[in-house]
Tab-separated table of C-alpha atoms in Angstrom:
chain	number	residue	atom	x	y	z
A	1300	MET	CA	91.456	131.289	96.268
A	1301	GLU	CA	90.753	134.976	95.463
A	1302	THR	CA	92.888	138.077	95.088
A	1303	SER	CA	92.740	140.978	97.529
A	1304	SER	CA	90.302	142.716	95.160
A	1305	ASN	CA	88.030	139.629	95.297
A	1306	HIS	CA	88.284	138.912	91.588
A	1307	PRO	CA	88.438	135.190	90.753
A	1308	THR	CA	91.865	133.988	89.638
A	1309	PRO	CA	92.953	130.645	88.130
A	1310	GLU	CA	96.306	130.803	89.974
A	1311	ASN	CA	95.579	128.162	92.625
A	1312	ILE	CA	93.728	125.919	90.179
A	1313	LEU	CA	96.725	125.827	87.854
A	1314	LYS	CA	99.207	125.547	90.716
A	1315	ILE	CA	97.498	122.475	92.169
A	1316	GLY	CA	96.518	120.996	88.817
A	1317	SER	CA	100.149	121.021	87.675
A	1318	GLY	CA	101.482	120.050	91.101
A	1319	PHE	CA	102.472	116.599	89.853
A	1320	MET	CA	105.238	118.271	87.804
A	1321	ALA	CA	106.895	119.868	90.839
A	1322	CYS	CA	106.374	116.669	92.792
A	1323	LYS	CA	108.080	114.518	90.166
A	1324	ALA	CA	110.965	116.994	89.847
A	1325	LEU	CA	111.685	116.640	93.577
A	1326	LEU	CA	111.241	112.854	93.578
A	1327	THR	CA	113.592	112.556	90.598
A	1328	ALA	CA	116.228	114.685	92.321
A	1329	VAL	CA	116.010	112.407	95.367
A	1330	LYS	CA	116.266	109.331	93.122
A	1331	PHE	CA	119.414	110.788	91.538
A	1332	GLN	CA	120.776	111.514	95.071
A	1333	LEU	CA	121.339	115.053	93.798
A	1334	PHE	CA	121.137	116.622	97.265
A	1335	THR	CA	123.544	114.054	98.703
A	1336	LYS	CA	126.065	114.853	95.963
A	1337	LEU	CA	125.718	118.592	96.585
A	1338	ALA	CA	126.097	118.117	100.342
A	1339	ALA	CA	129.425	116.370	99.719
A	1340	HIS	CA	130.597	118.901	97.108
A	1341	PRO	CA	128.610	122.174	97.119
A	1342	ASP	CA	128.876	124.956	94.538
A	1343	GLN	CA	128.909	122.719	91.499
A	1344	THR	CA	127.996	123.679	87.942
A	1345	ALA	CA	124.928	122.178	86.305
A	1346	LEU	CA	127.008	120.557	83.583
A	1347	GLY	CA	129.355	119.028	86.152
A	1348	LEU	CA	126.387	117.433	87.885
A	1349	LYS	CA	124.867	116.334	84.578
A	1350	LYS	CA	128.101	114.522	83.757
A	1351	GLN	CA	128.235	112.882	87.192
A	1352	LEU	CA	124.683	111.633	86.746
A	1353	ASP	CA	125.387	110.437	83.182
A	1354	LEU	CA	122.274	112.120	81.770
A	1355	LYS	CA	121.695	112.306	78.014
A	1356	CYS	CA	119.185	115.182	77.948
A	1357	SER	CA	120.173	118.521	76.396
A	1358	ASP	CA	122.116	121.011	78.517
A	1359	ARG	CA	119.167	123.396	78.278
A	1360	HIS	CA	116.770	120.876	79.756
A	1361	PHE	CA	119.117	120.110	82.623
A	1362	TYR	CA	119.406	123.839	83.337
A	1363	ASP	CA	115.597	123.868	83.406
A	1364	PHE	CA	115.585	120.977	85.880
A	1365	MET	CA	118.126	122.612	88.203
A	1366	ASP	CA	116.521	126.038	88.017
A	1367	ALA	CA	113.044	124.599	88.654
A	1368	LEU	CA	114.428	122.982	91.816
A	1369	THR	CA	115.927	126.367	92.708
A	1370	GLY	CA	112.640	128.176	92.138
A	1371	LEU	CA	110.845	125.594	94.283
A	1372	GLY	CA	113.241	126.356	97.136
A	1373	PHE	CA	115.248	123.130	97.116
A	1374	LEU	CA	118.508	124.589	95.762
A	1375	GLN	CA	120.500	127.816	96.054
A	1376	ARG	CA	122.170	129.314	93.001
A	1377	THR	CA	124.645	132.024	92.108
A	1378	GLY	CA	125.048	133.030	88.460
A	1379	LEU	CA	123.093	131.797	85.429
A	1380	LEU	CA	123.226	128.836	83.059
A	1381	GLU	CA	126.812	127.760	82.317
A	1382	ASN	CA	128.162	130.209	84.927
A	1383	ALA	CA	125.759	129.100	87.680
A	1384	LEU	CA	126.919	127.347	90.841
A	1385	TYR	CA	124.398	125.265	92.797
A	1386	ALA	CA	124.190	124.224	96.453
A	1387	ASN	CA	121.510	122.759	98.708
A	1388	SER	CA	118.972	124.932	100.464
A	1389	ALA	CA	119.031	124.859	104.272
A	1390	ASP	CA	116.186	122.300	104.315
A	1391	THR	CA	117.550	119.890	101.725
A	1392	GLU	CA	121.031	120.062	103.277
A	1393	VAL	CA	119.627	118.714	106.547
A	1394	PHE	CA	116.825	116.413	105.426
A	1395	LEU	CA	117.796	115.103	101.958
A	1396	ASP	CA	121.477	114.270	102.389
A	1397	LYS	CA	121.497	110.482	102.579
A	1398	ASN	CA	124.651	110.534	104.694
A	1399	LYS	CA	123.007	112.429	107.569
A	1400	PRO	CA	120.934	110.778	110.338
A	1401	THR	CA	118.249	113.429	109.706
A	1402	TYR	CA	117.589	112.071	106.175
A	1403	ILE	CA	113.843	111.805	105.480
A	1404	GLY	CA	114.144	110.888	101.810
A	1405	GLY	CA	113.055	107.315	102.470
A	1406	ILE	CA	109.404	108.338	102.332
A	1407	LEU	CA	110.031	110.223	99.071
A	1408	GLU	CA	111.758	107.177	97.590
A	1409	MET	CA	108.740	105.047	98.511
A	1410	MET	CA	106.365	107.640	97.060
A	1411	ASP	CA	108.324	107.634	93.813
A	1412	GLU	CA	108.620	103.857	93.514
A	1413	ARG	CA	105.100	102.950	94.639
A	1414	LEU	CA	102.568	105.631	95.521
A	1415	TYR	CA	103.065	108.010	92.598
A	1416	GLY	CA	101.730	105.456	90.136
A	1417	PHE	CA	98.978	104.125	92.398
A	1418	TRP	CA	97.512	107.599	92.920
A	1419	ASP	CA	96.765	107.690	89.194
A	1420	ASN	CA	93.897	105.358	90.091
A	1421	LEU	CA	92.337	107.502	92.834
A	1422	ASP	CA	89.172	107.813	90.735
A	1423	GLU	CA	88.820	104.023	90.644
A	1424	GLY	CA	89.444	103.842	94.389
A	1425	LEU	CA	86.644	106.308	95.038
A	1426	LYS	CA	84.312	104.453	92.640
A	1427	SER	CA	84.993	100.988	94.019
A	1428	GLY	CA	86.096	101.635	97.602
A	1429	LYS	CA	88.922	99.159	97.005
A	1430	PRO	CA	92.703	99.551	97.423
A	1431	GLN	CA	94.577	100.536	94.270
A	1432	ASN	CA	98.040	99.256	95.130
A	1433	GLU	CA	99.438	95.754	94.630
A	1434	ALA	CA	96.116	94.408	95.966
A	1435	VAL	CA	94.621	95.035	92.510
A	1436	HIS	CA	96.643	92.002	91.373
A	1437	GLY	CA	95.708	89.907	94.406
A	1438	VAL	CA	98.813	90.773	96.411
A	1439	ASN	CA	98.571	91.498	100.167
A	1440	ILE	CA	100.982	94.406	100.397
A	1441	PHE	CA	101.933	93.882	104.042
A	1442	GLU	CA	102.614	90.175	103.457
A	1443	GLU	CA	104.609	91.055	100.344
A	1444	ILE	CA	106.641	93.719	102.150
A	1445	TYR	CA	107.567	91.527	105.100
A	1446	GLN	CA	108.635	88.639	102.846
A	1447	ASP	CA	110.979	90.715	100.661
A	1448	PRO	CA	114.034	92.236	102.404
A	1449	PHE	CA	114.395	94.975	99.750
A	1450	LEU	CA	110.731	96.003	99.956
A	1451	LEU	CA	110.863	95.842	103.754
A	1452	GLU	CA	113.896	98.113	103.974
A	1453	ASN	CA	112.267	100.535	101.523
A	1454	PHE	CA	109.063	100.534	103.612
A	1455	VAL	CA	110.903	100.984	106.919
A	1456	ASN	CA	112.984	103.827	105.497
A	1457	GLY	CA	109.792	105.433	104.241
A	1458	MET	CA	108.083	105.225	107.609
A	1459	THR	CA	111.194	106.607	109.293
A	1460	GLY	CA	111.361	109.500	106.839
A	1461	VAL	CA	107.766	110.582	107.274
A	1462	GLN	CA	107.914	110.410	111.093
A	1463	LEU	CA	111.459	111.444	112.039
A	1464	GLY	CA	110.662	115.129	112.541
A	1465	ASN	CA	107.604	114.206	114.611
A	1466	PHE	CA	109.601	111.815	116.796
A	1467	MET	CA	112.266	114.464	117.379
A	1468	ALA	CA	109.618	117.000	118.373
A	1469	PHE	CA	107.799	114.563	120.663
A	1470	ALA	CA	111.027	113.479	122.386
A	1471	LYS	CA	111.791	117.136	123.205
A	1472	GLN	CA	108.295	118.477	123.953
A	1473	PHE	CA	106.665	115.819	126.134
A	1474	ASP	CA	107.414	115.849	129.879
A	1475	PHE	CA	108.792	112.354	130.538
A	1476	SER	CA	109.810	113.044	134.134
A	1477	ASN	CA	107.238	110.555	135.498
A	1478	ILE	CA	107.720	108.017	132.692
A	1479	LYS	CA	110.347	105.338	133.213
A	1480	THR	CA	109.474	102.854	130.475
A	1481	LEU	CA	108.149	103.203	126.915
A	1482	THR	CA	106.995	100.695	124.303
A	1483	ASP	CA	106.740	101.776	120.679
A	1484	ALA	CA	104.198	99.324	119.222
A	1485	GLY	CA	104.920	98.993	115.523
A	1486	GLY	CA	108.295	100.582	116.235
A	1487	SER	CA	109.834	99.899	112.815
A	1488	ALA	CA	113.531	100.897	112.836
A	1489	GLY	CA	113.340	102.004	116.473
A	1490	TYR	CA	113.908	105.735	116.021
A	1491	LEU	CA	111.196	106.921	118.425
A	1492	SER	CA	112.586	104.772	121.242
A	1493	LEU	CA	116.119	105.952	120.488
A	1494	LEU	CA	115.267	109.661	120.335
A	1495	VAL	CA	113.260	109.498	123.561
A	1496	ALA	CA	116.061	107.577	125.305
A	1497	GLN	CA	118.623	110.131	124.115
A	1498	GLU	CA	116.627	112.978	125.639
A	1499	ASN	CA	115.760	111.088	128.846
A	1500	PRO	CA	118.651	109.166	130.438
A	1501	HIS	CA	116.343	107.765	133.151
A	1502	MET	CA	114.224	105.828	130.639
A	1503	THR	CA	114.338	102.395	129.029
A	1504	CYS	CA	112.480	101.803	125.754
A	1505	THR	CA	111.274	98.846	123.683
A	1506	SER	CA	110.664	98.880	119.935
A	1507	PHE	CA	108.027	96.193	119.285
A	1508	ASP	CA	107.378	94.963	115.739
A	1509	LEU	CA	107.126	91.874	113.539
A	1510	PRO	CA	110.161	89.534	113.459
A	1511	PRO	CA	111.465	90.552	110.000
A	1512	VAL	CA	111.893	94.141	111.275
A	1513	GLY	CA	113.993	93.075	114.263
A	1514	PRO	CA	117.399	93.040	112.512
A	1515	ILE	CA	116.806	96.551	111.120
A	1516	ALA	CA	115.887	97.900	114.570
A	1517	LYS	CA	118.837	96.159	116.233
A	1518	SER	CA	121.197	97.669	113.642
A	1519	THR	CA	119.791	101.153	114.274
A	1520	ILE	CA	120.062	100.740	118.053
A	1521	LYS	CA	123.695	99.695	117.662
A	1522	LYS	CA	124.462	102.833	115.621
A	1523	PHE	CA	123.103	104.987	118.469
A	1524	HIS	CA	125.144	103.023	121.077
A	1525	LEU	CA	122.054	102.699	123.290
A	1526	GLU	CA	121.847	98.922	123.610
A	1527	ASP	CA	121.783	99.260	127.408
A	1528	ARG	CA	118.486	101.220	127.418
A	1529	VAL	CA	116.757	100.429	124.118
A	1530	LYS	CA	115.852	96.961	122.922
A	1531	SER	CA	113.986	95.413	120.011
A	1532	MET	CA	111.267	92.844	120.715
A	1533	ASP	CA	109.460	90.686	118.151
A	1534	GLY	CA	105.689	90.324	118.153
A	1535	ASN	CA	102.346	91.037	116.489
A	1536	PHE	CA	100.272	93.689	118.257
A	1537	PHE	CA	97.014	92.064	117.142
A	1538	GLU	CA	97.971	88.569	118.317
A	1539	ASP	CA	100.414	89.158	121.198
A	1540	PRO	CA	100.220	91.325	124.332
A	1541	ILE	CA	101.900	94.692	123.840
A	1542	PRO	CA	104.945	94.804	126.172
A	1543	SER	CA	103.919	96.581	129.386
A	1544	ALA	CA	105.288	100.087	129.928
A	1545	ASP	CA	104.383	103.433	131.486
A	1546	MET	CA	103.827	104.792	127.977
A	1547	ILE	CA	102.778	102.998	124.790
A	1548	VAL	CA	103.170	104.825	121.478
A	1549	MET	CA	101.865	104.001	118.002
A	1550	GLY	CA	103.270	106.108	115.166
A	1551	ASN	CA	101.271	105.994	111.915
A	1552	ILE	CA	99.644	102.736	113.034
A	1553	LEU	CA	96.000	103.453	113.841
A	1554	HIS	CA	95.304	105.018	110.439
A	1555	ASP	CA	96.076	101.695	108.713
A	1556	TRP	CA	92.957	100.059	110.181
A	1557	ASN	CA	89.169	100.355	110.234
A	1558	GLU	CA	87.308	101.787	113.242
A	1559	GLU	CA	86.750	98.456	114.973
A	1560	GLU	CA	90.429	97.554	114.613
A	1561	LYS	CA	91.501	100.995	115.848
A	1562	ILE	CA	89.452	100.532	119.048
A	1563	SER	CA	90.844	97.006	119.437
A	1564	LEU	CA	94.427	98.308	119.292
A	1565	MET	CA	93.655	101.055	121.801
A	1566	LYS	CA	92.157	98.427	124.138
A	1567	LYS	CA	95.310	96.318	123.753
A	1568	ALA	CA	97.393	99.351	124.726
A	1569	TYR	CA	95.088	100.090	127.687
A	1570	GLU	CA	95.523	96.546	129.021
A	1571	SER	CA	99.332	96.851	128.935
A	1572	LEU	CA	99.463	100.191	130.779
A	1573	PRO	CA	99.539	100.721	134.564
A	1574	GLU	CA	97.043	103.046	136.250
A	1575	GLY	CA	98.030	106.554	135.171
A	1576	GLY	CA	99.798	105.173	132.104
A	1577	VAL	CA	99.857	107.054	128.798
A	1578	PHE	CA	98.893	105.993	125.274
A	1579	VAL	CA	100.086	108.164	122.360
A	1580	ALA	CA	99.155	108.049	118.665
A	1581	ILE	CA	101.476	110.144	116.476
A	1582	GLU	CA	99.691	110.842	113.203
A	1583	ASN	CA	98.433	113.591	110.900
A	1584	ILE	CA	95.406	114.325	113.083
A	1585	ILE	CA	92.737	116.071	110.988
A	1586	ASP	CA	91.484	119.395	112.350
A	1587	GLN	CA	87.952	119.551	113.732
A	1588	GLU	CA	86.708	121.750	110.862
A	1589	ARG	CA	88.283	119.367	108.345
A	1590	LYS	CA	89.775	122.081	106.145
A	1591	GLN	CA	93.135	123.166	107.604
A	1592	ASN	CA	95.145	119.940	107.747
A	1593	VAL	CA	94.917	119.118	104.055
A	1594	PHE	CA	97.889	116.761	104.344
A	1595	GLY	CA	95.956	114.710	106.898
A	1596	LEU	CA	92.962	114.534	104.554
A	1597	LEU	CA	95.171	113.490	101.646
A	1598	MET	CA	96.887	110.902	103.854
A	1599	SER	CA	93.441	109.492	104.620
A	1600	LEU	CA	92.840	109.163	100.865
A	1601	ASN	CA	96.202	107.414	100.697
A	1602	MET	CA	94.768	104.858	103.123
A	1603	LEU	CA	91.999	104.259	100.569
A	1604	ILE	CA	94.697	103.569	97.984
A	1605	GLU	CA	96.768	101.360	100.321
A	1606	THR	CA	94.443	99.544	102.758
A	1607	GLU	CA	91.098	97.832	103.297
A	1608	GLY	CA	89.260	100.268	105.566
A	1609	GLY	CA	92.080	102.455	106.910
A	1610	PHE	CA	91.554	106.214	107.368
A	1611	ASP	CA	92.925	109.225	109.227
A	1612	TYR	CA	90.844	110.930	111.887
A	1613	THR	CA	90.151	113.943	114.107
A	1614	PHE	CA	91.033	114.367	117.770
A	1615	THR	CA	87.325	113.970	118.602
A	1616	ASP	CA	87.357	110.572	116.866
A	1617	PHE	CA	90.423	109.600	118.909
A	1618	CYS	CA	88.757	110.636	122.181
A	1619	ASN	CA	85.577	108.717	121.361
A	1620	TRP	CA	87.529	105.538	120.635
A	1621	GLY	CA	89.698	106.110	123.699
A	1622	GLU	CA	86.658	106.322	125.961
A	1623	LYS	CA	85.407	103.004	124.574
A	1624	ALA	CA	88.821	101.518	125.348
A	1625	GLY	CA	88.624	102.810	128.944
A	1626	PHE	CA	90.864	105.890	128.920
A	1627	LYS	CA	89.896	108.751	131.233
A	1628	SER	CA	91.341	111.952	129.774
A	1629	PHE	CA	92.910	113.224	126.555
A	1630	ASN	CA	95.260	115.865	125.183
A	1631	LEU	CA	96.549	116.953	121.770
A	1632	MET	CA	100.166	118.058	121.238
A	1633	PRO	CA	101.097	119.631	117.873
A	1634	LEU	CA	104.395	118.295	116.522
A	1635	ALA	CA	106.202	118.906	113.226
A	1636	GLY	CA	104.198	120.231	110.277
A	1637	PRO	CA	100.749	118.619	109.980
A	1638	ALA	CA	101.362	115.935	112.620
A	1639	SER	CA	100.240	115.808	116.247
A	1640	ALA	CA	100.452	113.489	119.219
A	1641	ALA	CA	96.981	112.405	120.358
A	1642	ILE	CA	97.425	111.469	124.030
A	1643	ALA	CA	95.173	109.311	126.247
A	1644	TYR	CA	95.618	108.768	130.008
A	1645	LYS	CA	94.527	105.605	131.839
């Protein structure tokens, strides 16, 4: 990064190098449910919030915490120090109030509880090529997650949080007029199926995932009152046929697996689609020049931390794999932020 006069500046180096501080401030605020409390009762004083949270730090340090969150754009403030009143920013009011259906904090909670510490070992991951999560201690993270209801709910909430904005965008942007049925393979809590069904009354949708996820999906479907058009189905997309539909979607699924497994999953989708059917992967598709979608690149490094062989990819990669699976044509639809829908037609 250079200034307009082309003189080198350390600004970006220091900004990124100290980025863990801003990150942890936000994650801590989410852990404290600070934004949820402010959504319920806006315009509170810092000391009132400090008392609610039962924090023992000095008043000055709590002012620092609140004002850092304000400077980062997460809070609004009138006045200073003991006379200041705080409220949520427009973004945190919508997306970090736990009582709203638009809450995406699940992914931040998972980052705080798991990923933040694991990323401290990125250097070891790059040296060894091995995952740096629970696998270091011989634990298969997916087996562990699906055996523990608390971990599973945390994981599902995280996946919902990171994808909710993308699902909302896809449900509104894609032309579903010729699509009557949809299967979300690896559908987690069922939000993609529900959002698509809400926007398209002519459609029926199936959220397909492992049996332990079924009760979570069924509960979500019940909250949306869409039991007549959205259902949850148990299964393993590697071992079982993917339920047939006009469209099959995988959200943040392909990047978990190596190239051979990615192609295998795309072939499974191809086999379950009719002629003219549509396969969609909703992920942080990396740009062709590999320098604009930094989040996608970092998410690919996260796959190094979390999986054996998983990685994120470009649209060209997707098309190459799709051709091997049998798909005829492809399209890319930008969604929310760094995410896109990579689309393949049978």
